[in-house]
Amino acid sequence: MAVTIKSKSEIAIMKEAGIILAKVHKELEKSVKAGMSTLEIDALGEKLIRGYGAIPSCKGYEGFPNALCISVNDEIVHGIPNKNKIVRDGDIVSLDFCVLYKGWQSDGARTLMIGEVSPEAKQLVEVTKQCFYEGIKYAKAGNHLYDISAAINDYADKYGYGVVRELVGHGIGKEMHEDPQIPNFRQRRRGLKLEPGMTLCIEPMITMGRPEIVVLDDDWTVLTEDGSLASHYENTILITDGEPEILTPVENL
């Protein structure tokens, strides 16, 4: 496992990339409405990313055709935008994408609640977000990687939710996916020791029902096997000498 430690100058660029990603997420949160197709949302997202002088790095990644992964209701991740897929009132919609800026990546996901969603769906989205914040309490130099995993798992367990096992968080830098892999479920070991300068993507993927998944014939879209709702929340973070720093601060804009 080769985990890269970023220099101050590299971190500065990653912060710029993270702010761009956060601004795009914020603008999409304001713009996405019932009646839009997921392809319309994707086109808007790509326009916004390019408008900031960045590149939508999901587009073309291992053959993925679009700038945004847009996953609706029982879709967990990697939903391919489609002109015939219309977002409706009561849906929950995950927007997950990466931006490449000055050679450095940033990655983040939010699950939007469209119109009036059910109390159960709202709780799932809120708990998934809080799983992230429970996890990063342990994202400190001297702690271990899987301390984060255990905290995410334990919080989801309180609500009886499923924690997807086949999909994990990851390191990030010049590449979208770098070492280490970061599970959202408890491990037998504590994993590598965290050091200042590590940049990580923490991304709980939580289901209302069972955690098992299926993949559609498009070889991308991942759904819950039991048809239950799923939620996804992700930030790029920096390990520092003190508290972790969120490099994709959507909520702070």
PDB file of C-alpha atoms in Angstrom:
ATOM      1  CA  MET A   1       0.000   0.000   0.000  1.00  0.00           C
ATOM      2  CA  ALA A   2       1.461   3.325  -1.091  1.00  0.00           C
ATOM      3  CA  VAL A   3      -0.268   6.180   0.723  1.00  0.00           C
ATOM      4  CA  THR A   4       1.012   9.554  -0.431  1.00  0.00           C
ATOM      5  CA  ILE A   5       1.674  12.461   1.911  1.00  0.00           C
ATOM      6  CA  LYS A   6       0.848  15.744   0.215  1.00  0.00           C
ATOM      7  CA  SER A   7       3.051  18.831   0.457  1.00  0.00           C
ATOM      8  CA  LYS A   8       1.727  22.245   1.506  1.00  0.00           C
ATOM      9  CA  SER A   9       1.649  23.419  -2.109  1.00  0.00           C
ATOM     10  CA  GLU A  10      -0.191  20.289  -3.233  1.00  0.00           C
ATOM     11  CA  ILE A  11      -2.699  20.648  -0.410  1.00  0.00           C
ATOM     12  CA  ALA A  12      -3.298  24.259  -1.423  1.00  0.00           C
ATOM     13  CA  ILE A  13      -4.338  23.159  -4.918  1.00  0.00           C
ATOM     14  CA  MET A  14      -6.506  20.348  -3.526  1.00  0.00           C
ATOM     15  CA  LYS A  15      -8.258  22.948  -1.384  1.00  0.00           C
ATOM     16  CA  GLU A  16      -8.973  24.981  -4.518  1.00  0.00           C
ATOM     17  CA  ALA A  17     -10.355  21.872  -6.224  1.00  0.00           C
ATOM     18  CA  GLY A  18     -12.464  21.135  -3.161  1.00  0.00           C
ATOM     19  CA  ILE A  19     -13.976  24.607  -3.109  1.00  0.00           C
ATOM     20  CA  ILE A  20     -14.925  24.280  -6.778  1.00  0.00           C
ATOM     21  CA  LEU A  21     -16.593  20.941  -6.089  1.00  0.00           C
ATOM     22  CA  ALA A  22     -18.409  22.381  -3.073  1.00  0.00           C
ATOM     23  CA  LYS A  23     -19.667  25.384  -5.059  1.00  0.00           C
ATOM     24  CA  VAL A  24     -21.003  23.116  -7.796  1.00  0.00           C
ATOM     25  CA  HIS A  25     -22.771  20.921  -5.234  1.00  0.00           C
ATOM     26  CA  LYS A  26     -24.286  24.002  -3.622  1.00  0.00           C
ATOM     27  CA  GLU A  27     -25.575  25.307  -6.941  1.00  0.00           C
ATOM     28  CA  LEU A  28     -27.000  21.905  -7.844  1.00  0.00           C
ATOM     29  CA  GLU A  29     -28.784  21.681  -4.489  1.00  0.00           C
ATOM     30  CA  LYS A  30     -30.544  24.945  -5.329  1.00  0.00           C
ATOM     31  CA  SER A  31     -31.328  23.964  -8.923  1.00  0.00           C
ATOM     32  CA  VAL A  32     -32.429  20.325  -8.865  1.00  0.00           C
ATOM     33  CA  LYS A  33     -36.230  20.082  -8.894  1.00  0.00           C
ATOM     34  CA  ALA A  34     -38.913  17.500  -9.505  1.00  0.00           C
ATOM     35  CA  GLY A  35     -39.536  17.120 -13.227  1.00  0.00           C
ATOM     36  CA  MET A  36     -35.887  17.332 -14.272  1.00  0.00           C
ATOM     37  CA  SER A  37     -34.283  14.365 -15.969  1.00  0.00           C
ATOM     38  CA  THR A  38     -31.060  13.037 -14.539  1.00  0.00           C
ATOM     39  CA  LEU A  39     -29.432  13.861 -17.880  1.00  0.00           C
ATOM     40  CA  GLU A  40     -30.466  17.521 -17.463  1.00  0.00           C
ATOM     41  CA  ILE A  41     -28.931  17.533 -13.990  1.00  0.00           C
ATOM     42  CA  ASP A  42     -25.744  16.019 -15.375  1.00  0.00           C
ATOM     43  CA  ALA A  43     -25.519  18.638 -18.136  1.00  0.00           C
ATOM     44  CA  LEU A  44     -25.944  21.436 -15.601  1.00  0.00           C
ATOM     45  CA  GLY A  45     -23.294  19.913 -13.341  1.00  0.00           C
ATOM     46  CA  GLU A  46     -20.799  19.583 -16.180  1.00  0.00           C
ATOM     47  CA  LYS A  47     -21.430  23.174 -17.287  1.00  0.00           C
ATOM     48  CA  LEU A  48     -20.825  24.435 -13.750  1.00  0.00           C
ATOM     49  CA  ILE A  49     -17.629  22.399 -13.303  1.00  0.00           C
ATOM     50  CA  ARG A  50     -16.170  23.615 -16.592  1.00  0.00           C
ATOM     51  CA  GLY A  51     -17.265  27.151 -15.780  1.00  0.00           C
ATOM     52  CA  TYR A  52     -14.849  27.124 -12.854  1.00  0.00           C
ATOM     53  CA  GLY A  53     -12.008  26.021 -15.126  1.00  0.00           C
ATOM     54  CA  ALA A  54     -12.059  22.450 -13.824  1.00  0.00           C
ATOM     55  CA  ILE A  55     -12.532  19.101 -15.555  1.00  0.00           C
ATOM     56  CA  PRO A  56     -15.330  16.631 -14.679  1.00  0.00           C
ATOM     57  CA  SER A  57     -13.044  13.687 -14.069  1.00  0.00           C
ATOM     58  CA  CYS A  58     -15.781  11.043 -13.799  1.00  0.00           C
ATOM     59  CA  LYS A  59     -16.527  11.559 -17.495  1.00  0.00           C
ATOM     60  CA  GLY A  60     -14.627   8.886 -19.383  1.00  0.00           C
ATOM     61  CA  TYR A  61     -13.262   7.272 -16.213  1.00  0.00           C
ATOM     62  CA  GLU A  62     -13.085   3.551 -17.024  1.00  0.00           C
ATOM     63  CA  GLY A  63     -15.737   4.229 -19.653  1.00  0.00           C
ATOM     64  CA  PHE A  64     -18.256   6.072 -17.462  1.00  0.00           C
ATOM     65  CA  PRO A  65     -20.155   8.291 -19.920  1.00  0.00           C
ATOM     66  CA  ASN A  66     -21.120  11.302 -17.822  1.00  0.00           C
ATOM     67  CA  ALA A  67     -19.836  14.000 -15.474  1.00  0.00           C
ATOM     68  CA  LEU A  68     -22.072  13.081 -12.532  1.00  0.00           C
ATOM     69  CA  CYS A  69     -23.122   9.796 -10.980  1.00  0.00           C
ATOM     70  CA  ILE A  70     -26.828  10.297 -10.202  1.00  0.00           C
ATOM     71  CA  SER A  71     -28.464   7.589  -8.120  1.00  0.00           C
ATOM     72  CA  VAL A  72     -32.168   7.667  -7.226  1.00  0.00           C
ATOM     73  CA  ASN A  73     -33.934   5.962  -4.307  1.00  0.00           C
ATOM     74  CA  ASP A  74     -32.761   2.313  -4.238  1.00  0.00           C
ATOM     75  CA  GLU A  75     -29.712   3.102  -6.381  1.00  0.00           C
ATOM     76  CA  ILE A  76     -26.685   3.361  -4.113  1.00  0.00           C
ATOM     77  CA  VAL A  77     -24.009   4.764  -6.431  1.00  0.00           C
ATOM     78  CA  HIS A  78     -22.845   5.126 -10.042  1.00  0.00           C
ATOM     79  CA  GLY A  79     -26.232   5.764 -11.618  1.00  0.00           C
ATOM     80  CA  ILE A  80     -25.837   6.772 -15.279  1.00  0.00           C
ATOM     81  CA  PRO A  81     -27.776   9.933 -16.198  1.00  0.00           C
ATOM     82  CA  ASN A  82     -30.657   9.302 -18.596  1.00  0.00           C
ATOM     83  CA  LYS A  83     -33.058  11.622 -20.427  1.00  0.00           C
ATOM     84  CA  ASN A  84     -35.933   9.282 -19.566  1.00  0.00           C
ATOM     85  CA  LYS A  85     -35.205   9.123 -15.833  1.00  0.00           C
ATOM     86  CA  ILE A  86     -37.259  11.912 -14.262  1.00  0.00           C
ATOM     87  CA  VAL A  87     -36.731  13.043 -10.684  1.00  0.00           C
ATOM     88  CA  ARG A  88     -40.026  13.118  -8.803  1.00  0.00           C
ATOM     89  CA  ASP A  89     -41.361  14.665  -5.621  1.00  0.00           C
ATOM     90  CA  GLY A  90     -40.459  12.428  -2.682  1.00  0.00           C
ATOM     91  CA  ASP A  91     -37.329  10.979  -4.301  1.00  0.00           C
ATOM     92  CA  ILE A  92     -33.916  10.961  -2.707  1.00  0.00           C
ATOM     93  CA  VAL A  93     -31.176  11.614  -5.245  1.00  0.00           C
ATOM     94  CA  SER A  94     -27.442  11.105  -4.748  1.00  0.00           C
ATOM     95  CA  LEU A  95     -25.128  13.384  -6.733  1.00  0.00           C
ATOM     96  CA  ASP A  96     -21.553  12.084  -6.714  1.00  0.00           C
ATOM     97  CA  PHE A  97     -18.771  13.553  -8.821  1.00  0.00           C
ATOM     98  CA  CYS A  98     -15.112  14.483  -8.991  1.00  0.00           C
ATOM     99  CA  VAL A  99     -13.350  17.541 -10.318  1.00  0.00           C
ATOM    100  CA  LEU A 100      -9.808  17.757 -11.621  1.00  0.00           C
ATOM    101  CA  TYR A 101      -8.148  21.143 -11.135  1.00  0.00           C
ATOM    102  CA  LYS A 102      -4.532  21.973 -11.869  1.00  0.00           C
ATOM    103  CA  GLY A 103      -3.756  18.257 -11.873  1.00  0.00           C
ATOM    104  CA  TRP A 104      -5.387  17.436  -8.523  1.00  0.00           C
ATOM    105  CA  GLN A 105      -8.650  15.686  -7.729  1.00  0.00           C
ATOM    106  CA  SER A 106     -11.533  16.385  -5.389  1.00  0.00           C
ATOM    107  CA  ASP A 107     -14.483  14.072  -4.733  1.00  0.00           C
ATOM    108  CA  GLY A 108     -17.773  14.524  -2.918  1.00  0.00           C
ATOM    109  CA  ALA A 109     -21.361  13.277  -2.755  1.00  0.00           C
ATOM    110  CA  ARG A 110     -24.631  14.524  -1.322  1.00  0.00           C
ATOM    111  CA  THR A 111     -28.070  12.921  -1.260  1.00  0.00           C
ATOM    112  CA  LEU A 112     -30.775  15.480  -2.008  1.00  0.00           C
ATOM    113  CA  MET A 113     -34.357  15.224  -0.776  1.00  0.00           C
ATOM    114  CA  ILE A 114     -36.741  16.293  -3.539  1.00  0.00           C
ATOM    115  CA  GLY A 115     -39.881  18.049  -2.349  1.00  0.00           C
ATOM    116  CA  GLU A 116     -41.689  16.284   0.478  1.00  0.00           C
ATOM    117  CA  VAL A 117     -39.954  13.012   1.314  1.00  0.00           C
ATOM    118  CA  SER A 118     -41.164  10.430   3.804  1.00  0.00           C
ATOM    119  CA  PRO A 119     -39.984  10.670   7.422  1.00  0.00           C
ATOM    120  CA  GLU A 120     -38.183   7.368   6.914  1.00  0.00           C
ATOM    121  CA  ALA A 121     -36.287   8.655   3.883  1.00  0.00           C
ATOM    122  CA  LYS A 122     -35.393  11.881   5.672  1.00  0.00           C
ATOM    123  CA  GLN A 123     -34.004   9.967   8.630  1.00  0.00           C
ATOM    124  CA  LEU A 124     -31.909   7.750   6.351  1.00  0.00           C
ATOM    125  CA  VAL A 125     -30.363  10.776   4.616  1.00  0.00           C
ATOM    126  CA  GLU A 126     -29.661  12.526   7.913  1.00  0.00           C
ATOM    127  CA  VAL A 127     -28.179   9.431   9.565  1.00  0.00           C
ATOM    128  CA  THR A 128     -25.918   8.802   6.558  1.00  0.00           C
ATOM    129  CA  LYS A 129     -24.593  12.347   6.844  1.00  0.00           C
ATOM    130  CA  GLN A 130     -24.037  11.914  10.570  1.00  0.00           C
ATOM    131  CA  CYS A 131     -22.203   8.625   9.922  1.00  0.00           C
ATOM    132  CA  PHE A 132     -19.608  10.704   8.092  1.00  0.00           C
ATOM    133  CA  TYR A 133     -19.251  13.104  11.020  1.00  0.00           C
ATOM    134  CA  GLU A 134     -18.995  10.244  13.508  1.00  0.00           C
ATOM    135  CA  GLY A 135     -16.234   8.755  11.362  1.00  0.00           C
ATOM    136  CA  ILE A 136     -14.113  11.875  11.035  1.00  0.00           C
ATOM    137  CA  LYS A 137     -14.015  12.314  14.798  1.00  0.00           C
ATOM    138  CA  TYR A 138     -11.314   9.634  14.540  1.00  0.00           C
ATOM    139  CA  ALA A 139      -9.581  11.049  11.447  1.00  0.00           C
ATOM    140  CA  LYS A 140      -6.661  12.404  13.408  1.00  0.00           C
ATOM    141  CA  ALA A 141      -2.914  11.844  13.229  1.00  0.00           C
ATOM    142  CA  GLY A 142      -1.954   8.964  15.497  1.00  0.00           C
ATOM    143  CA  ASN A 143      -5.307   7.239  15.193  1.00  0.00           C
ATOM    144  CA  HIS A 144      -5.807   4.334  12.818  1.00  0.00           C
ATOM    145  CA  LEU A 145      -7.733   4.141   9.560  1.00  0.00           C
ATOM    146  CA  TYR A 146     -10.229   1.538  10.680  1.00  0.00           C
ATOM    147  CA  ASP A 147     -11.157   3.579  13.756  1.00  0.00           C
ATOM    148  CA  ILE A 148     -13.082   5.658  11.206  1.00  0.00           C
ATOM    149  CA  SER A 149     -14.724   2.533   9.784  1.00  0.00           C
ATOM    150  CA  ALA A 150     -15.848   1.312  13.195  1.00  0.00           C
ATOM    151  CA  ALA A 151     -17.411   4.654  14.113  1.00  0.00           C
ATOM    152  CA  ILE A 152     -19.429   4.756  10.874  1.00  0.00           C
ATOM    153  CA  ASN A 153     -20.599   1.170  11.322  1.00  0.00           C
ATOM    154  CA  ASP A 154     -21.560   1.660  14.964  1.00  0.00           C
ATOM    155  CA  TYR A 155     -23.670   4.741  14.241  1.00  0.00           C
ATOM    156  CA  ALA A 156     -25.559   3.071  11.375  1.00  0.00           C
ATOM    157  CA  ASP A 157     -26.173   0.036  13.583  1.00  0.00           C
ATOM    158  CA  LYS A 158     -28.028   2.204  16.107  1.00  0.00           C
ATOM    159  CA  TYR A 159     -30.752   2.690  13.508  1.00  0.00           C
ATOM    160  CA  GLY A 160     -30.768  -0.859  12.181  1.00  0.00           C
ATOM    161  CA  TYR A 161     -29.501   0.281   8.800  1.00  0.00           C
ATOM    162  CA  GLY A 162     -27.369  -1.701   6.379  1.00  0.00           C
ATOM    163  CA  VAL A 163     -23.762  -0.750   5.664  1.00  0.00           C
ATOM    164  CA  VAL A 164     -22.670  -1.583   2.119  1.00  0.00           C
ATOM    165  CA  ARG A 165     -19.542  -3.741   2.177  1.00  0.00           C
ATOM    166  CA  GLU A 166     -18.547  -4.028  -1.478  1.00  0.00           C
ATOM    167  CA  LEU A 167     -18.026  -0.268  -1.919  1.00  0.00           C
ATOM    168  CA  VAL A 168     -15.574   1.758   0.145  1.00  0.00           C
ATOM    169  CA  GLY A 169     -13.922   5.141   0.558  1.00  0.00           C
ATOM    170  CA  HIS A 170     -10.413   5.791  -0.676  1.00  0.00           C
ATOM    171  CA  GLY A 171      -7.368   7.979  -0.793  1.00  0.00           C
ATOM    172  CA  ILE A 172      -7.248  10.771  -3.353  1.00  0.00           C
ATOM    173  CA  GLY A 173      -4.673  13.082  -4.918  1.00  0.00           C
ATOM    174  CA  LYS A 174      -3.469  13.210  -8.504  1.00  0.00           C
ATOM    175  CA  GLU A 175      -5.628  10.134  -9.054  1.00  0.00           C
ATOM    176  CA  MET A 176      -9.311   9.842  -8.238  1.00  0.00           C
ATOM    177  CA  HIS A 177      -8.776   6.572  -6.387  1.00  0.00           C
ATOM    178  CA  GLU A 178      -5.575   6.062  -4.422  1.00  0.00           C
ATOM    179  CA  ASP A 179      -4.581   3.970  -1.433  1.00  0.00           C
ATOM    180  CA  PRO A 180      -5.840   3.327   1.155  1.00  0.00           C
ATOM    181  CA  GLN A 181      -9.259   1.733   0.818  1.00  0.00           C
ATOM    182  CA  ILE A 182     -11.551   2.893   3.623  1.00  0.00           C
ATOM    183  CA  PRO A 183     -14.388   0.504   4.521  1.00  0.00           C
ATOM    184  CA  ASN A 184     -17.514   1.796   6.216  1.00  0.00           C
ATOM    185  CA  PHE A 185     -17.777  -1.334   8.345  1.00  0.00           C
ATOM    186  CA  ARG A 186     -15.861  -2.562  11.374  1.00  0.00           C
ATOM    187  CA  GLN A 187     -12.591  -4.443  10.774  1.00  0.00           C
ATOM    188  CA  ARG A 188     -10.714  -6.930  12.930  1.00  0.00           C
ATOM    189  CA  ARG A 189      -7.579  -4.785  12.768  1.00  0.00           C
ATOM    190  CA  ARG A 190      -7.143  -1.038  13.240  1.00  0.00           C
ATOM    191  CA  GLY A 191      -5.319  -0.511   9.933  1.00  0.00           C
ATOM    192  CA  LEU A 192      -2.602   1.969   9.089  1.00  0.00           C
ATOM    193  CA  LYS A 193      -1.710   4.859  11.353  1.00  0.00           C
ATOM    194  CA  LEU A 194      -2.945   8.218  10.092  1.00  0.00           C
ATOM    195  CA  GLU A 195      -0.393  10.944   9.360  1.00  0.00           C
ATOM    196  CA  PRO A 196      -0.634  14.662   8.572  1.00  0.00           C
ATOM    197  CA  GLY A 197      -0.796  15.297   4.836  1.00  0.00           C
ATOM    198  CA  MET A 198      -2.956  12.282   3.992  1.00  0.00           C
ATOM    199  CA  THR A 199      -6.005  13.129   1.884  1.00  0.00           C
ATOM    200  CA  LEU A 200      -8.932  10.742   2.127  1.00  0.00           C
ATOM    201  CA  CYS A 201     -12.472  10.359   0.836  1.00  0.00           C
ATOM    202  CA  ILE A 202     -14.810   9.220   3.593  1.00  0.00           C
ATOM    203  CA  GLU A 203     -18.129   8.123   2.096  1.00  0.00           C
ATOM    204  CA  PRO A 204     -20.766   6.219   4.053  1.00  0.00           C
ATOM    205  CA  MET A 205     -23.166   4.283   1.809  1.00  0.00           C
ATOM    206  CA  ILE A 206     -26.090   3.273   3.987  1.00  0.00           C
ATOM    207  CA  THR A 207     -29.269   1.320   3.213  1.00  0.00           C
ATOM    208  CA  MET A 208     -32.628   1.307   4.932  1.00  0.00           C
ATOM    209  CA  GLY A 209     -32.788  -2.458   4.611  1.00  0.00           C
ATOM    210  CA  ARG A 210     -30.233  -5.150   3.916  1.00  0.00           C
ATOM    211  CA  PRO A 211     -26.721  -4.188   2.740  1.00  0.00           C
ATOM    212  CA  GLU A 212     -26.491  -6.608  -0.189  1.00  0.00           C
ATOM    213  CA  ILE A 213     -26.140  -5.084  -3.652  1.00  0.00           C
ATOM    214  CA  VAL A 214     -26.837  -5.857  -7.295  1.00  0.00           C
ATOM    215  CA  VAL A 215     -25.317  -4.236 -10.388  1.00  0.00           C
ATOM    216  CA  LEU A 216     -27.421  -3.438 -13.455  1.00  0.00           C
ATOM    217  CA  ASP A 217     -26.565  -4.679 -16.922  1.00  0.00           C
ATOM    218  CA  ASP A 218     -24.981  -1.280 -17.665  1.00  0.00           C
ATOM    219  CA  ASP A 219     -22.129  -2.524 -15.402  1.00  0.00           C
ATOM    220  CA  TRP A 220     -22.255   0.712 -13.396  1.00  0.00           C
ATOM    221  CA  THR A 221     -25.493   1.310 -11.517  1.00  0.00           C
ATOM    222  CA  VAL A 222     -25.422  -0.297  -8.065  1.00  0.00           C
ATOM    223  CA  LEU A 223     -28.751  -0.945  -6.329  1.00  0.00           C
ATOM    224  CA  THR A 224     -29.901  -2.466  -3.069  1.00  0.00           C
ATOM    225  CA  GLU A 225     -30.772  -6.104  -3.631  1.00  0.00           C
ATOM    226  CA  ASP A 226     -33.934  -5.831  -1.534  1.00  0.00           C
ATOM    227  CA  GLY A 227     -35.146  -2.615  -3.177  1.00  0.00           C
ATOM    228  CA  SER A 228     -34.765  -0.537  -0.026  1.00  0.00           C
ATOM    229  CA  LEU A 229     -33.710   3.113  -0.123  1.00  0.00           C
ATOM    230  CA  ALA A 230     -30.024   4.019  -0.027  1.00  0.00           C
ATOM    231  CA  SER A 231     -28.145   7.196   0.855  1.00  0.00           C
ATOM    232  CA  HIS A 232     -24.599   8.389   0.166  1.00  0.00           C
ATOM    233  CA  TYR A 233     -22.571  11.211   1.719  1.00  0.00           C
ATOM    234  CA  GLU A 234     -18.925  11.962   0.921  1.00  0.00           C
ATOM    235  CA  ASN A 235     -16.245  14.547   1.537  1.00  0.00           C
ATOM    236  CA  THR A 236     -12.566  14.813   0.724  1.00  0.00           C
ATOM    237  CA  ILE A 237     -10.706  15.426   3.981  1.00  0.00           C
ATOM    238  CA  LEU A 238      -7.166  16.289   5.047  1.00  0.00           C
ATOM    239  CA  ILE A 239      -5.397  14.740   8.027  1.00  0.00           C
ATOM    240  CA  THR A 240      -3.617  17.509   9.954  1.00  0.00           C
ATOM    241  CA  ASP A 241      -1.682  17.883  13.196  1.00  0.00           C
ATOM    242  CA  GLY A 242      -5.007  18.679  14.861  1.00  0.00           C
ATOM    243  CA  GLU A 243      -8.603  18.317  13.746  1.00  0.00           C
ATOM    244  CA  PRO A 244      -9.303  16.950  10.250  1.00  0.00           C
ATOM    245  CA  GLU A 245     -10.087  19.526   7.589  1.00  0.00           C
ATOM    246  CA  ILE A 246     -12.970  19.063   5.160  1.00  0.00           C
ATOM    247  CA  LEU A 247     -11.741  20.143   1.720  1.00  0.00           C
ATOM    248  CA  THR A 248     -15.229  20.006   0.143  1.00  0.00           C
ATOM    249  CA  PRO A 249     -17.189  22.223   2.574  1.00  0.00           C
ATOM    250  CA  VAL A 250     -20.573  22.389   0.830  1.00  0.00           C
ATOM    251  CA  GLU A 251     -22.505  23.267   3.977  1.00  0.00           C
ATOM    252  CA  ASN A 252     -20.147  26.126   4.875  1.00  0.00           C
ATOM    253  CA  LEU A 253     -20.641  28.069   1.632  1.00  0.00           C
TER     254      LEU A 253
END
